[in-house]
Amino acid sequence: MTITRDIGILFRGDIAFSSLPREFLRRRREKTRREAERAALETLGSTPARLSPFASRLSDQELIANFRQITRPSFSSADIRQHAKLYQEIFPDETNTLIEAADLIANDARWPVAGFGELKFRGWRRDPLGDKDWGLDYHGDVIVFEDDGADIRVLWELNRFGHAVTLALGYAITRDERYAENFFSQIDEWMQENPYGRGANWVSAMEAALRSINLLVAFDIFRHSASCSGVRLLRILQLFDQHGRFVTNNSEFSYISTSNHYLSNVVGLFWIGTLVPELENAKEWRDVGLKEMLAEIDKQILPDGADFESSTSYHGFVTAMLLYSFLLAERNQIEIKAVYWAKLEKMIGYIHGITRPDGRVPLIGDADGSRFVPFVRREANDQNHLVAVGATIFNRADLRAASSLTPEVIWLTGEKGVKFHGQLQICKYESRSAAFPDAGAYILRHNDLYLHFNANDCGVYGRGSHAHNDALSIEISAFGRPFIVDPGSYVYNLDREARHLFRSTGYHSTVMVDDQEQNATELQMPFVIGNEAAVKVISWSSSPETDRVEAEHRGYSRLSQPVTHRRIVEFDKVRRQWAITDHFSGSGTHDFAFTFHLAPDLYVEISGHKAAIGDREGRSISIEVSGMEGDLVLEDAFVSRSYGHREPSQILKWNVAAQVPFECGILVTCSV
């Protein structure tokens, strides 16, 4: 049974039969390659950076001079002083906060990690939340999950070096050599504690790639500092060469499927190859990285602009990855065809289309808060900065009207971008309903009213890794604030029961039948989810007065007495209310749980079939259910907007037992 299950998991989803033998051969070659790598670890770890013929002929001082040239390949350092000055002028309070954060890193070895707040640094291999040392086993032997209270995701976040970007921006503003000295000292310490290919920080090529990119962005600024000696320069070149070699030899490519992991791999190679041409393999890495990045865009980005993993958080992560990489290419005269810029514009348009009135996106699917080059620390549902940058580079007045000037606009586009952002004709922002059929996202909105209707599948063409059991779920905002929300993710391996809870049907604003999940999940497989729901959209229409969407799923067809759930949402924009009709077809008597996951800090008053939900400022909505006996009740719950952080919330629930087929209604009204 276990072998059968494992085979089913491996080959789930929409897989071409022709890919199976190629994948089998790839895995055999991978096994052979790893055996050779294991035998050569000492040599690989001690080998100096493999330099190009030109760079190898330079003395240390000539090499340093070469790296300090303004005209060399760069991401931001050519204009970084002007950017820093502009940042100080426009964001004086944020400047003080940035310097305080850089001081905390340099003076106290303390910085924020994921949603856990500021943590004291205690070593690169040590669990930031506990005492576990992840050791120096060969990376292929590291057991990622041992149920010992340690979470490798938190260790990886520490080792992505996002805090190095903070140090570099602090240096750009102050020219304080303490920040540069601290940066290069951390590089030395990291390499001593993490020899090539050994330990948890070498397990994932994705982590190696993201670490490289953050270090490259920081080094692009610190290469001008007095702390960048010949010895340190050769040391960091060795580190970049090791990371490029590791990603190449341990890529997360598969003939069965790829995801944001492999995309991160090839983007990392593109960045190393572009910004460090002194390395012997730089051109190969740049060319392969660019070619594969564009191929993955064709594979992973849906026609309506959404990422194919059924996660709005990962969509934002991938959008930033491609946006920053395209800007890197543009600044270094590397051509990217217009068709891919157009796809990137659609990706930003998707964020714009699903953004709530409060400027945040619903956290559909997994949300671990991953940030690509974190110029600013943001919660997982904060993606408005990407819309702001998109307004500038795509000359979009509608995006400009829907976003404010953010620090990323300055750091990425400088004075030219800031002026252009301000000069874009400010049109009256009209919040419009929108449909993203490939993503399964339908937005029924008018002015301050917003409903997100979720009709997606499990993602990755049926393989599912970051989706949740949220078919036909809703999010509702009114008066500029959310009332009904998606709960987010909280954690992965740190607490697998919590992981299972946050992605469960009962934690989303939809309907659970007989206490069964819409799609099959298993506690011990936190990144596997079935695709039994097979959501089908029946119709969608939108007019100035009304919107209507109708969809169904078959996730409960595997019950002994199957049930199909169909949900219709009709939005009356004049009356400011949504009428939700749930229809259940099939046979037998079943238990139905209708859930509404409420945002934090709301007050609820229940009177039989009706609930009034309000906040401290007097803004309120009402929910009234009809068609079956049973009163509304409240249950304690949580929501999460950052990995590792959660806050109390409540679930409004309506439990009924009924003979199928039957139909019932829910009326959500937003009083003026």
Tab-separated table of N, CA and C in Angstrom, residues 306-428:
chain	number	residue	atom	x	y	z
A	306	ALA	N	-1.466	34.866	-13.824
A	306	ALA	CA	-1.265	34.290	-12.490
A	306	ALA	C	-0.222	33.177	-12.520
A	307	ASP	N	0.514	33.057	-11.434
A	307	ASP	CA	1.418	31.928	-11.256
A	307	ASP	C	0.604	30.653	-11.094
A	308	PHE	N	1.141	29.527	-11.565
A	308	PHE	CA	0.336	28.297	-11.645
A	308	PHE	C	0.299	27.472	-10.363
A	309	GLU	N	0.831	28.000	-9.243
A	309	GLU	CA	0.889	27.206	-8.017
A	309	GLU	C	-0.301	27.442	-7.084
A	310	SER	N	-1.298	28.208	-7.529
A	310	SER	CA	-2.513	28.445	-6.738
A	310	SER	C	-2.206	29.050	-5.378
A	311	SER	N	-1.293	29.996	-5.373
A	311	SER	CA	-0.919	30.713	-4.153
A	311	SER	C	-0.647	32.161	-4.507
A	312	THR	N	-1.389	33.084	-3.911
A	312	THR	CA	-1.156	34.499	-4.192
A	312	THR	C	0.172	34.981	-3.611
A	313	SER	N	0.602	34.398	-2.492
A	313	SER	CA	1.883	34.775	-1.906
A	313	SER	C	3.034	34.364	-2.817
A	314	TYR	N	2.994	33.139	-3.324
A	314	TYR	CA	4.043	32.691	-4.233
A	314	TYR	C	3.971	33.445	-5.556
A	315	HIS	N	2.772	33.863	-5.952
A	315	HIS	CA	2.679	34.690	-7.154
A	315	HIS	C	3.464	35.985	-6.955
A	316	GLY	N	3.303	36.623	-5.805
A	316	GLY	CA	4.048	37.842	-5.537
A	316	GLY	C	5.549	37.602	-5.514
A	317	PHE	N	5.965	36.474	-4.935
A	317	PHE	CA	7.385	36.121	-4.875
A	317	PHE	C	7.953	35.944	-6.279
A	318	VAL	N	7.246	35.201	-7.126
A	318	VAL	CA	7.711	34.956	-8.488
A	318	VAL	C	7.686	36.245	-9.303
A	319	THR	N	6.671	37.079	-9.099
A	319	THR	CA	6.599	38.351	-9.819
A	319	THR	C	7.800	39.226	-9.494
A	320	ALA	N	8.146	39.334	-8.212
A	320	ALA	CA	9.316	40.127	-7.822
A	320	ALA	C	10.590	39.534	-8.416
A	321	MET	N	10.697	38.211	-8.399
A	321	MET	CA	11.867	37.536	-8.943
A	321	MET	C	12.072	37.904	-10.414
A	322	LEU	N	10.989	37.871	-11.188
A	322	LEU	CA	11.089	38.169	-12.611
A	322	LEU	C	11.250	39.667	-12.855
A	323	LEU	N	10.538	40.482	-12.099
A	323	LEU	CA	10.639	41.933	-12.254
A	323	LEU	C	12.070	42.397	-12.020
A	324	TYR	N	12.680	41.996	-10.918
A	324	TYR	CA	14.028	42.438	-10.593
A	324	TYR	C	15.034	41.864	-11.587
A	325	SER	N	14.798	40.634	-12.050
A	325	SER	CA	15.709	40.010	-13.013
A	325	SER	C	15.626	40.693	-14.370
A	326	PHE	N	14.423	41.095	-14.777
A	326	PHE	CA	14.277	41.816	-16.041
A	326	PHE	C	14.977	43.174	-15.963
A	327	LEU	N	14.866	43.848	-14.811
A	327	LEU	CA	15.558	45.123	-14.644
A	327	LEU	C	17.074	44.921	-14.656
A	328	LEU	N	17.543	43.842	-14.046
A	328	LEU	CA	18.976	43.515	-14.095
A	328	LEU	C	19.423	43.340	-15.535
A	329	ALA	N	18.640	42.613	-16.320
A	329	ALA	CA	18.981	42.397	-17.725
A	329	ALA	C	19.005	43.713	-18.489
A	330	GLU	N	18.005	44.541	-18.276
A	330	GLU	CA	17.910	45.816	-18.997
A	330	GLU	C	19.104	46.707	-18.699
A	331	ARG	N	19.516	46.759	-17.435
A	331	ARG	CA	20.636	47.626	-17.058
A	331	ARG	C	21.967	47.146	-17.603
A	332	ASN	N	22.024	45.882	-17.971
A	332	ASN	CA	23.277	45.317	-18.469
A	332	ASN	C	23.177	44.909	-19.935
A	333	GLN	N	22.245	45.572	-20.647
A	333	GLN	CA	22.083	45.409	-22.093
A	333	GLN	C	21.888	43.952	-22.512
A	334	ILE	N	21.107	43.230	-21.732
A	334	ILE	CA	20.748	41.856	-22.078
A	334	ILE	C	19.299	41.875	-22.545
A	335	GLU	N	19.072	41.441	-23.755
A	335	GLU	CA	17.743	41.558	-24.345
A	335	GLU	C	16.772	40.527	-23.796
A	336	ILE	N	15.605	40.994	-23.452
A	336	ILE	CA	14.472	40.123	-23.128
A	336	ILE	C	13.341	40.525	-24.065
A	337	LYS	N	12.822	39.576	-24.790
A	337	LYS	CA	11.834	39.866	-25.824
A	337	LYS	C	10.576	40.493	-25.232
A	338	ALA	N	9.922	41.294	-26.064
A	338	ALA	CA	8.741	42.046	-25.630
A	338	ALA	C	7.645	41.134	-25.109
A	339	VAL	N	7.543	39.914	-25.654
A	339	VAL	CA	6.479	39.013	-25.225
A	339	VAL	C	6.609	38.674	-23.739
A	340	TYR	N	7.836	38.621	-23.224
A	340	TYR	CA	8.037	38.293	-21.810
A	340	TYR	C	7.810	39.520	-20.926
A	341	TRP	N	8.138	40.702	-21.422
A	341	TRP	CA	7.771	41.911	-20.684
A	341	TRP	C	6.255	42.013	-20.582
A	342	ALA	N	5.563	41.617	-21.660
A	342	ALA	CA	4.097	41.658	-21.645
A	342	ALA	C	3.537	40.682	-20.616
A	343	LYS	N	4.163	39.515	-20.479
A	343	LYS	CA	3.714	38.542	-19.480
A	343	LYS	C	3.958	39.067	-18.071
A	344	LEU	N	5.086	39.737	-17.881
A	344	LEU	CA	5.369	40.330	-16.579
A	344	LEU	C	4.337	41.405	-16.256
A	345	GLU	N	3.964	42.194	-17.241
A	345	GLU	CA	2.941	43.219	-17.020
A	345	GLU	C	1.617	42.580	-16.614
A	346	LYS	N	1.276	41.448	-17.220
A	346	LYS	CA	0.056	40.736	-16.833
A	346	LYS	C	0.136	40.230	-15.398
A	347	MET	N	1.315	39.783	-14.978
A	347	MET	CA	1.484	39.311	-13.609
A	347	MET	C	1.230	40.428	-12.609
A	348	ILE	N	1.727	41.624	-12.926
A	348	ILE	CA	1.487	42.766	-12.052
A	348	ILE	C	0.023	43.180	-12.134
A	349	GLY	N	-0.566	43.056	-13.323
A	349	GLY	CA	-1.981	43.357	-13.476
A	349	GLY	C	-2.863	42.429	-12.660
A	350	TYR	N	-2.436	41.179	-12.509
A	350	TYR	CA	-3.178	40.234	-11.672
A	350	TYR	C	-3.158	40.682	-10.210
A	351	ILE	N	-1.996	41.097	-9.721
A	351	ILE	CA	-1.912	41.605	-8.347
A	351	ILE	C	-2.841	42.805	-8.189
A	352	HIS	N	-2.772	43.713	-9.145
A	352	HIS	CA	-3.639	44.896	-9.119
A	352	HIS	C	-5.111	44.495	-9.081
A	353	GLY	N	-5.476	43.495	-9.884
A	353	GLY	CA	-6.875	43.098	-9.994
A	353	GLY	C	-7.447	42.451	-8.755
A	354	ILE	N	-6.617	41.729	-7.985
A	354	ILE	CA	-7.130	41.021	-6.810
A	354	ILE	C	-6.895	41.782	-5.511
A	355	THR	N	-6.207	42.933	-5.579
A	355	THR	CA	-5.905	43.688	-4.363
A	355	THR	C	-7.177	44.234	-3.724
A	356	ARG	N	-7.284	44.054	-2.414
A	356	ARG	CA	-8.448	44.537	-1.668
A	356	ARG	C	-8.408	46.057	-1.524
A	357	PRO	N	-9.501	46.663	-1.082
A	357	PRO	CA	-9.509	48.114	-0.861
A	357	PRO	C	-8.473	48.593	0.150
A	358	ASP	N	-8.025	47.713	1.062
A	358	ASP	CA	-7.012	48.129	2.036
A	358	ASP	C	-5.594	47.998	1.494
A	359	GLY	N	-5.453	47.666	0.217
A	359	GLY	CA	-4.135	47.581	-0.400
A	359	GLY	C	-3.442	46.244	-0.232
A	360	ARG	N	-4.107	45.255	0.342
A	360	ARG	CA	-3.526	43.931	0.529
A	360	ARG	C	-4.220	42.905	-0.370
A	361	VAL	N	-3.527	41.797	-0.623
A	361	VAL	CA	-4.120	40.737	-1.428
A	361	VAL	C	-4.622	39.624	-0.513
A	362	PRO	N	-5.641	38.879	-0.924
A	362	PRO	CA	-6.063	37.721	-0.123
A	362	PRO	C	-4.975	36.658	-0.152
A	363	LEU	N	-4.768	35.978	0.961
A	363	LEU	CA	-3.705	34.972	1.048
A	363	LEU	C	-4.242	33.601	0.637
A	364	ILE	N	-4.525	33.457	-0.630
A	364	ILE	CA	-4.994	32.180	-1.163
A	364	ILE	C	-3.817	31.215	-1.234
A	365	GLY	N	-4.015	29.994	-0.738
A	365	GLY	CA	-2.937	29.013	-0.756
A	365	GLY	C	-1.854	29.334	0.258
A	366	ASP	N	-0.692	28.691	0.091
A	366	ASP	CA	0.410	28.864	1.032
A	366	ASP	C	0.945	30.288	1.015
A	367	ALA	N	1.409	30.730	2.183
A	367	ALA	CA	1.967	32.074	2.320
A	367	ALA	C	3.085	32.030	3.347
A	368	ASP	N	4.305	31.717	2.888
A	368	ASP	CA	5.418	31.645	3.837
A	368	ASP	C	6.184	32.960	3.915
A	369	GLY	N	5.691	33.986	3.199
A	369	GLY	CA	6.293	35.312	3.319
A	369	GLY	C	7.634	35.468	2.638
A	370	SER	N	8.003	34.551	1.753
A	370	SER	CA	9.288	34.669	1.060
A	370	SER	C	9.363	35.984	0.302
A	371	ARG	N	10.500	36.660	0.422
A	371	ARG	CA	10.721	37.919	-0.279
A	371	ARG	C	11.957	37.803	-1.155
A	372	PHE	N	11.842	38.310	-2.360
A	372	PHE	CA	12.972	38.326	-3.275
A	372	PHE	C	13.652	39.681	-3.154
A	373	VAL	N	14.881	39.697	-2.664
A	373	VAL	CA	15.638	40.921	-2.378
A	373	VAL	C	14.779	41.865	-1.524
A	374	PRO	N	14.763	41.639	-0.223
A	374	PRO	CA	13.869	42.397	0.674
A	374	PRO	C	14.385	43.796	0.998
A	375	PHE	N	14.106	44.759	0.112
A	375	PHE	CA	14.463	46.150	0.397
A	375	PHE	C	13.709	46.647	1.628
A	376	VAL	N	12.480	46.150	1.798
A	376	VAL	CA	11.631	46.521	2.929
A	376	VAL	C	10.999	45.246	3.463
A	377	ARG	N	10.890	45.126	4.765
A	377	ARG	CA	10.196	43.983	5.356
A	377	ARG	C	8.694	44.178	5.207
A	378	ARG	N	8.021	43.174	4.668
A	378	ARG	CA	6.585	43.270	4.428
A	378	ARG	C	5.908	41.963	4.799
A	379	GLU	N	4.627	42.073	5.179
A	379	GLU	CA	3.851	40.869	5.437
A	379	GLU	C	3.520	40.182	4.115
A	380	ALA	N	3.099	38.930	4.209
A	380	ALA	CA	2.903	38.121	3.007
A	380	ALA	C	1.844	38.692	2.080
A	381	ASN	N	0.855	39.404	2.639
A	381	ASN	CA	-0.232	39.910	1.795
A	381	ASN	C	0.015	41.328	1.273
A	382	ASP	N	1.219	41.848	1.473
A	382	ASP	CA	1.561	43.196	1.029
A	382	ASP	C	2.361	43.117	-0.269
A	383	GLN	N	1.696	43.377	-1.398
A	383	GLN	CA	2.350	43.318	-2.705
A	383	GLN	C	2.173	44.609	-3.496
A	384	ASN	N	1.705	45.655	-2.835
A	384	ASN	CA	1.407	46.902	-3.531
A	384	ASN	C	2.653	47.557	-4.110
A	385	HIS	N	3.834	47.277	-3.522
A	385	HIS	CA	5.068	47.854	-4.049
A	385	HIS	C	5.361	47.376	-5.459
A	386	LEU	N	4.938	46.147	-5.781
A	386	LEU	CA	5.143	45.633	-7.126
A	386	LEU	C	4.252	46.363	-8.125
A	387	VAL	N	3.055	46.719	-7.689
A	387	VAL	CA	2.152	47.510	-8.530
A	387	VAL	C	2.747	48.898	-8.759
A	388	ALA	N	3.340	49.488	-7.720
A	388	ALA	CA	3.937	50.822	-7.841
A	388	ALA	C	5.099	50.816	-8.829
A	389	VAL	N	5.965	49.821	-8.733
A	389	VAL	CA	7.080	49.724	-9.682
A	389	VAL	C	6.544	49.451	-11.083
A	390	GLY	N	5.524	48.596	-11.179
A	390	GLY	CA	4.929	48.301	-12.468
A	390	GLY	C	4.333	49.529	-13.126
A	391	ALA	N	3.722	50.407	-12.340
A	391	ALA	CA	3.164	51.645	-12.890
A	391	ALA	C	4.236	52.450	-13.597
A	392	THR	N	5.427	52.480	-13.004
A	392	THR	CA	6.529	53.266	-13.556
A	392	THR	C	7.094	52.646	-14.824
A	393	ILE	N	7.389	51.358	-14.787
A	393	ILE	CA	8.097	50.768	-15.929
A	393	ILE	C	7.164	50.452	-17.093
A	394	PHE	N	5.854	50.326	-16.814
A	394	PHE	CA	4.917	50.038	-17.897
A	394	PHE	C	4.039	51.239	-18.267
A	395	ASN	N	4.309	52.387	-17.664
A	395	ASN	CA	3.580	53.616	-18.002
A	395	ASN	C	2.077	53.416	-17.842
A	396	ARG	N	1.678	52.918	-16.670
A	396	ARG	CA	0.279	52.585	-16.426
A	396	ARG	C	-0.318	53.542	-15.401
A	397	ALA	N	-1.162	54.456	-15.875
A	397	ALA	CA	-1.797	55.407	-14.965
A	397	ALA	C	-2.733	54.714	-13.999
A	398	ASP	N	-3.382	53.623	-14.431
A	398	ASP	CA	-4.297	52.924	-13.532
A	398	ASP	C	-3.547	52.291	-12.371
A	399	LEU	N	-2.353	51.767	-12.634
A	399	LEU	CA	-1.543	51.207	-11.555
A	399	LEU	C	-1.037	52.319	-10.643
A	400	ARG	N	-0.688	53.455	-11.235
A	400	ARG	CA	-0.237	54.603	-10.446
A	400	ARG	C	-1.341	55.062	-9.498
A	401	ALA	N	-2.579	55.097	-9.982
A	401	ALA	CA	-3.692	55.559	-9.158
A	401	ALA	C	-4.003	54.594	-8.031
A	402	ALA	N	-3.665	53.322	-8.231
A	402	ALA	CA	-3.991	52.299	-7.234
A	402	ALA	C	-2.848	52.038	-6.269
A	403	SER	N	-1.737	52.748	-6.408
A	403	SER	CA	-0.579	52.482	-5.546
A	403	SER	C	0.072	53.788	-5.126
A	404	SER	N	0.792	53.724	-4.043
A	404	SER	CA	1.540	54.887	-3.572
A	404	SER	C	3.014	54.696	-3.898
A	405	LEU	N	3.761	55.772	-3.823
A	405	LEU	CA	5.202	55.690	-4.027
A	405	LEU	C	5.814	54.881	-2.885
A	406	THR	N	6.596	53.878	-3.217
A	406	THR	CA	7.196	53.009	-2.207
A	406	THR	C	8.718	53.078	-2.296
A	407	PRO	N	9.422	52.662	-1.231
A	407	PRO	CA	10.888	52.670	-1.286
A	407	PRO	C	11.446	51.868	-2.456
A	408	GLU	N	10.763	50.796	-2.847
A	408	GLU	CA	11.266	49.973	-3.951
A	408	GLU	C	11.346	50.756	-5.251
A	409	VAL	N	10.428	51.707	-5.449
A	409	VAL	CA	10.490	52.531	-6.656
A	409	VAL	C	11.805	53.302	-6.695
A	410	ILE	N	12.231	53.795	-5.534
A	410	ILE	CA	13.495	54.536	-5.470
A	410	ILE	C	14.684	53.616	-5.688
A	411	TRP	N	14.756	52.530	-4.926
A	411	TRP	CA	15.930	51.664	-5.012
A	411	TRP	C	16.044	50.975	-6.371
A	412	LEU	N	14.913	50.756	-7.036
A	412	LEU	CA	14.941	50.040	-8.314
A	412	LEU	C	15.012	50.962	-9.525
A	413	THR	N	14.426	52.162	-9.423
A	413	THR	CA	14.361	53.025	-10.606
A	413	THR	C	14.937	54.412	-10.388
A	414	GLY	N	15.223	54.792	-9.147
A	414	GLY	CA	15.882	56.051	-8.868
A	414	GLY	C	15.053	57.283	-9.176
A	415	GLU	N	15.754	58.393	-9.384
A	415	GLU	CA	15.082	59.675	-9.589
A	415	GLU	C	14.191	59.654	-10.819
A	416	LYS	N	14.653	59.025	-11.873
A	416	LYS	CA	13.858	58.953	-13.100
A	416	LYS	C	12.531	58.254	-12.842
A	417	GLY	N	12.586	57.152	-12.123
A	417	GLY	CA	11.364	56.416	-11.829
A	417	GLY	C	10.428	57.176	-10.915
A	418	VAL	N	10.990	57.861	-9.917
A	418	VAL	CA	10.163	58.637	-8.990
A	418	VAL	C	9.446	59.757	-9.737
A	419	LYS	N	10.183	60.468	-10.589
A	419	LYS	CA	9.567	61.550	-11.359
A	419	LYS	C	8.496	61.005	-12.288
A	420	PHE	N	8.804	59.899	-12.949
A	420	PHE	CA	7.847	59.328	-13.889
A	420	PHE	C	6.603	58.852	-13.164
A	421	HIS	N	6.800	58.256	-11.985
A	421	HIS	CA	5.658	57.798	-11.188
A	421	HIS	C	4.768	58.977	-10.822
A	422	GLY	N	5.376	60.102	-10.470
A	422	GLY	CA	4.607	61.271	-10.098
A	422	GLY	C	3.962	61.974	-11.272
A	423	GLN	N	4.585	61.857	-12.457
A	423	GLN	CA	4.074	62.549	-13.634
A	423	GLN	C	2.994	61.773	-14.374
A	424	LEU	N	2.846	60.492	-14.050
A	424	LEU	CA	1.788	59.729	-14.692
A	424	LEU	C	0.449	60.408	-14.413
A	425	GLN	N	-0.332	60.552	-15.440
A	425	GLN	CA	-1.629	61.201	-15.272
A	425	GLN	C	-2.450	60.443	-14.242
A	426	ILE	N	-2.818	61.134	-13.187
A	426	ILE	CA	-3.565	60.495	-12.106
A	426	ILE	C	-5.039	60.439	-12.491
A	427	CYS	N	-5.470	59.260	-12.873
A	427	CYS	CA	-6.871	59.101	-13.229
A	427	CYS	C	-7.670	58.755	-11.966
A	428	LYS	N	-8.953	58.962	-12.038
A	428	LYS	CA	-9.805	58.563	-10.932
A	428	LYS	C	-9.770	57.051	-10.823
